[in-house]
PDB file of C-alpha atoms in Angstrom:
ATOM      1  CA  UNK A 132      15.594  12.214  21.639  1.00 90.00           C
ATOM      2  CA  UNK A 133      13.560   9.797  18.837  1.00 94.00           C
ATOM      3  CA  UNK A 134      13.767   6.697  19.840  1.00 97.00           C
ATOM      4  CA  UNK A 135      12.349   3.536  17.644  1.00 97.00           C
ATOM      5  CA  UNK A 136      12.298   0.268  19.921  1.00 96.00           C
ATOM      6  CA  UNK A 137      11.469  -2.997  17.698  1.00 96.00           C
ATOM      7  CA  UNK A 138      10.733  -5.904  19.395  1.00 96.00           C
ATOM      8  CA  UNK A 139       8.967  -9.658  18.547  1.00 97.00           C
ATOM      9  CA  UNK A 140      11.863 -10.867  16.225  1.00 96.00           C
ATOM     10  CA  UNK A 141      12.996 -14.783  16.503  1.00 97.00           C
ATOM     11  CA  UNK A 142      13.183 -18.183  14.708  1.00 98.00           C
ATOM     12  CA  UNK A 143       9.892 -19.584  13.360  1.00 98.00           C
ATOM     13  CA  UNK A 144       9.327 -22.522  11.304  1.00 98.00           C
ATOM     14  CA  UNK A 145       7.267 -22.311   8.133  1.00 98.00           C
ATOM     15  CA  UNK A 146       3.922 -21.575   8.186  1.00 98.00           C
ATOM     16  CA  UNK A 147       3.950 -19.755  11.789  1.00 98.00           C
ATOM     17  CA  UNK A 148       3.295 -16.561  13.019  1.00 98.00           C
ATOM     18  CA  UNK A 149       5.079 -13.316  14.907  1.00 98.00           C
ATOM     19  CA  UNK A 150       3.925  -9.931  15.707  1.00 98.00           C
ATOM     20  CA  UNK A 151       6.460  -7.466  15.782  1.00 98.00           C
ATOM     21  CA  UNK A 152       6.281  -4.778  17.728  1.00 98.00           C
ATOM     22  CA  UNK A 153       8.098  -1.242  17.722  1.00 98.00           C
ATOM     23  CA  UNK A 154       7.507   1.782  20.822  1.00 98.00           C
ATOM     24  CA  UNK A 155       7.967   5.108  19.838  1.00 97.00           C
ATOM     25  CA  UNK A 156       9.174   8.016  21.821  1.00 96.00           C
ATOM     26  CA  UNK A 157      10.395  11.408  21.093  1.00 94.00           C
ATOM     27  CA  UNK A 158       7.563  12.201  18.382  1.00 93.00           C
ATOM     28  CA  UNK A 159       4.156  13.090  17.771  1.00 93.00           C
ATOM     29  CA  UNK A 160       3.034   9.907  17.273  1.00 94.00           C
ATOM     30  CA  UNK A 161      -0.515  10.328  16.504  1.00 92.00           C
ATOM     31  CA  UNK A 162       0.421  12.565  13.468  1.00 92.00           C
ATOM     32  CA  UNK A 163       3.271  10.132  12.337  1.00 96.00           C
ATOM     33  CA  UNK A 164       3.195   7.444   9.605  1.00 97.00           C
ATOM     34  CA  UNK A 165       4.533   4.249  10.123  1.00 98.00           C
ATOM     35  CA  UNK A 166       6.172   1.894   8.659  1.00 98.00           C
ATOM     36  CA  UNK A 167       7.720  -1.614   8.813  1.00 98.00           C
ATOM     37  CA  UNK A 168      10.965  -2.533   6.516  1.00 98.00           C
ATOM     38  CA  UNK A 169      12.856  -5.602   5.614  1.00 98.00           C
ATOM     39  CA  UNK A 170      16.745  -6.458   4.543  1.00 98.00           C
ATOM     40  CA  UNK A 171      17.619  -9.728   3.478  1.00 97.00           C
ATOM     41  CA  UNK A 172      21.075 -10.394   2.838  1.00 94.00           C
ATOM     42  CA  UNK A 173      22.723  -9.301  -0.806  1.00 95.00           C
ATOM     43  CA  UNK A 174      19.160  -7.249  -1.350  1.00 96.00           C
ATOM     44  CA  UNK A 175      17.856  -3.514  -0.995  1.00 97.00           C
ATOM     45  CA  UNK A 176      15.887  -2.743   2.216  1.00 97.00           C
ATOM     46  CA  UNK A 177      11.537  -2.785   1.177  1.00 97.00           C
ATOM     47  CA  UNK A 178       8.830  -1.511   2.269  1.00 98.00           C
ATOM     48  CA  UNK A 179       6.650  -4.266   3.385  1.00 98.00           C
ATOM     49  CA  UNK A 180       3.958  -2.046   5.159  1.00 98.00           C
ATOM     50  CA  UNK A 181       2.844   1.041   6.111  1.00 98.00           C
ATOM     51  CA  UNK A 182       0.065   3.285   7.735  1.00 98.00           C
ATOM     52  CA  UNK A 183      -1.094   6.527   8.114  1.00 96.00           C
ATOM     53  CA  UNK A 184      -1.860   8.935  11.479  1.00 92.00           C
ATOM     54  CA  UNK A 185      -5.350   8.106   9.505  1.00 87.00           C
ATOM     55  CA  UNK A 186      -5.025   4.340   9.274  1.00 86.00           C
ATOM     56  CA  UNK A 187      -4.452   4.303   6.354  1.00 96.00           C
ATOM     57  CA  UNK A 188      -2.386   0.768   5.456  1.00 98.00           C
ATOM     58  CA  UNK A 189      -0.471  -0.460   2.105  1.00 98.00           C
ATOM     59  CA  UNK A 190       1.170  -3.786   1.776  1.00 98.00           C
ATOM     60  CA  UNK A 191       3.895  -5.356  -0.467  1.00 97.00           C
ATOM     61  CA  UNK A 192       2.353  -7.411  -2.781  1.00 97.00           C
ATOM     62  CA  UNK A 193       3.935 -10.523  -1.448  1.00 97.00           C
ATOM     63  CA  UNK A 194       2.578  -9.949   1.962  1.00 98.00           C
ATOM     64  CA  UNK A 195      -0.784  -9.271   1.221  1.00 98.00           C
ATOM     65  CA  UNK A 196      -3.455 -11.029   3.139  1.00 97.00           C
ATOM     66  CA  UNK A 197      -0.909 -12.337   5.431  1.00 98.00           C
ATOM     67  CA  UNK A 198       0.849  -9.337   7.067  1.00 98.00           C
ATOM     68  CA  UNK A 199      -1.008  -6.993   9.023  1.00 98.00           C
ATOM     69  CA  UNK A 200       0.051  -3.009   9.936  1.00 98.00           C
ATOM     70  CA  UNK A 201      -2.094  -1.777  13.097  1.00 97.00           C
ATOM     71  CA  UNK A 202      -0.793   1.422  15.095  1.00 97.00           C
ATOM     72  CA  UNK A 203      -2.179   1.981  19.121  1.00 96.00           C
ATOM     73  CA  UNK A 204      -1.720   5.760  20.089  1.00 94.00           C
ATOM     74  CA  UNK A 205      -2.467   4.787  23.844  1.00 95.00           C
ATOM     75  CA  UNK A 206       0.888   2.905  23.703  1.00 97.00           C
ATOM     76  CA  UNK A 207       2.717   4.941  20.955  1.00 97.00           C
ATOM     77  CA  UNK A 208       3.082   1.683  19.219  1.00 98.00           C
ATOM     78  CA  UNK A 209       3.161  -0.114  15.675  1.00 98.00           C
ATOM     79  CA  UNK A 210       2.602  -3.738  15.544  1.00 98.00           C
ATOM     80  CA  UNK A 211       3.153  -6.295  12.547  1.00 98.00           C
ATOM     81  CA  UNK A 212       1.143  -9.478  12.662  1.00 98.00           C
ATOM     82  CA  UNK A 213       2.611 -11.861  10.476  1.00 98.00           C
ATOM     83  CA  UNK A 214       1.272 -14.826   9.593  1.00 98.00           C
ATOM     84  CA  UNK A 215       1.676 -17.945   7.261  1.00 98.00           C
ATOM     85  CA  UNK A 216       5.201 -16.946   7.469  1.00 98.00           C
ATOM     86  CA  UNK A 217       7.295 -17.922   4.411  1.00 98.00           C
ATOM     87  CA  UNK A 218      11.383 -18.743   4.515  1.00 97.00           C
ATOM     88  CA  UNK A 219      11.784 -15.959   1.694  1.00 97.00           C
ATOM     89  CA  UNK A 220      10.077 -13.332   4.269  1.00 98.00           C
ATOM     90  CA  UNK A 221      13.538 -13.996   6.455  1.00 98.00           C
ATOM     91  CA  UNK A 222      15.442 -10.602   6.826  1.00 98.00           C
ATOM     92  CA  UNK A 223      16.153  -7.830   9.268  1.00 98.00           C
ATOM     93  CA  UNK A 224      12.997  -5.857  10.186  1.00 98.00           C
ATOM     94  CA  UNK A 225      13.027  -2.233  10.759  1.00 98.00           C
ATOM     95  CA  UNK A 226      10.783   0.437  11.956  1.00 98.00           C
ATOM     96  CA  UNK A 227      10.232   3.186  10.217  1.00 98.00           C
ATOM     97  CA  UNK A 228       8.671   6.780  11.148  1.00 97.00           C
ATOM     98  CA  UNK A 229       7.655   9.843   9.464  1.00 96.00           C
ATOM     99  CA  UNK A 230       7.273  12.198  12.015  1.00 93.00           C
ATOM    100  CA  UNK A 231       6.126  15.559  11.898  1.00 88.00           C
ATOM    101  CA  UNK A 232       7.097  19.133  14.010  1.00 83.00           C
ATOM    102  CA  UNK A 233       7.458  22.845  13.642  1.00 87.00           C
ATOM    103  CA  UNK A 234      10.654  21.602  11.054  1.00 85.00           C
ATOM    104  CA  UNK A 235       8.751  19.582   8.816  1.00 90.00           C
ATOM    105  CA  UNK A 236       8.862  16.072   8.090  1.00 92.00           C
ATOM    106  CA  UNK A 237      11.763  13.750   9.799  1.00 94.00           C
ATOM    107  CA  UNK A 238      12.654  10.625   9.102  1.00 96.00           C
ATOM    108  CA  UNK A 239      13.384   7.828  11.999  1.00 97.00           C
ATOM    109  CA  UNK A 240      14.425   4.390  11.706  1.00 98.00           C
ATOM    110  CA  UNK A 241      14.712   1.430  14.529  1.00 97.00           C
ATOM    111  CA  UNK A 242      17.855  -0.345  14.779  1.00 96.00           C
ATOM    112  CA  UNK A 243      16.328  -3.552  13.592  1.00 97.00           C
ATOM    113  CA  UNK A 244      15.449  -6.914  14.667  1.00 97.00           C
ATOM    114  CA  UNK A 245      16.015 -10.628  12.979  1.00 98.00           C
ATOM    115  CA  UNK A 246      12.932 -12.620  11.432  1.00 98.00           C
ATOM    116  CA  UNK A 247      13.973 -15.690  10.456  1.00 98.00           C
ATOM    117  CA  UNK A 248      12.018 -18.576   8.752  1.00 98.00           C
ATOM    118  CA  UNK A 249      13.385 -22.256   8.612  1.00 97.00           C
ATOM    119  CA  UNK A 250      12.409 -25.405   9.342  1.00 95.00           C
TER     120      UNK A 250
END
């Protein structure tokens, strides 16, 4: 069974930081690539980063050289450091995995946790 845990989530005022975590289990995780998502409310889910089994990272241009993807295959974990935190990047955070097998590519998501921004 694929499990996605997310973890890190909270209340931060402007201008703070989080790091969001998210434990895999049930893949391959060191052939996997990762991702972090966000839903704010009345707007599509985006990609806000993403890296490869090769560490290979892309960022939404809004989080750019604040937001940082890093991936630990000791732990089987993803992490999101984010930083300089902004009330617009408030929204539900999800994990996401592409995960390969014998059946191809699957997709996995976590079931989310709340980042929110405010003063």
């Amino acid at each position: 069974q694929v499990q996605l845990v997310e973890s890190g989530g909270g209340l931060v005022q402007p201008g703070g930081s989080l790091r969001l975590s998210c434990a895999a289990s049930g893949i391959i995780f060191s052939t996997a690539a990762m991702g972090w998502y966000r839903q704010a409310p009345g707007k599509e889910r985006e990609l806000v980063a993403s890296i490869t089994s090769g560490t290979i990272t892309n960022y939404e241009d809004s989080v750019k050289g604040r937001f940082t993807i890093s991936r630990d295959s000791a732990k089987n974990t993803v992490y999101l450091q984010m930083n300089s935190l902004k009330p617009e990047d408030s929204a539900v955070y999800y994990c996401n995995a592409a995960a390969r097998s014998l059946r191809g590519v699957s997709i996995y998501w976590g079931q989310g946790t709340q980042v929110t921004v405010s003063s």
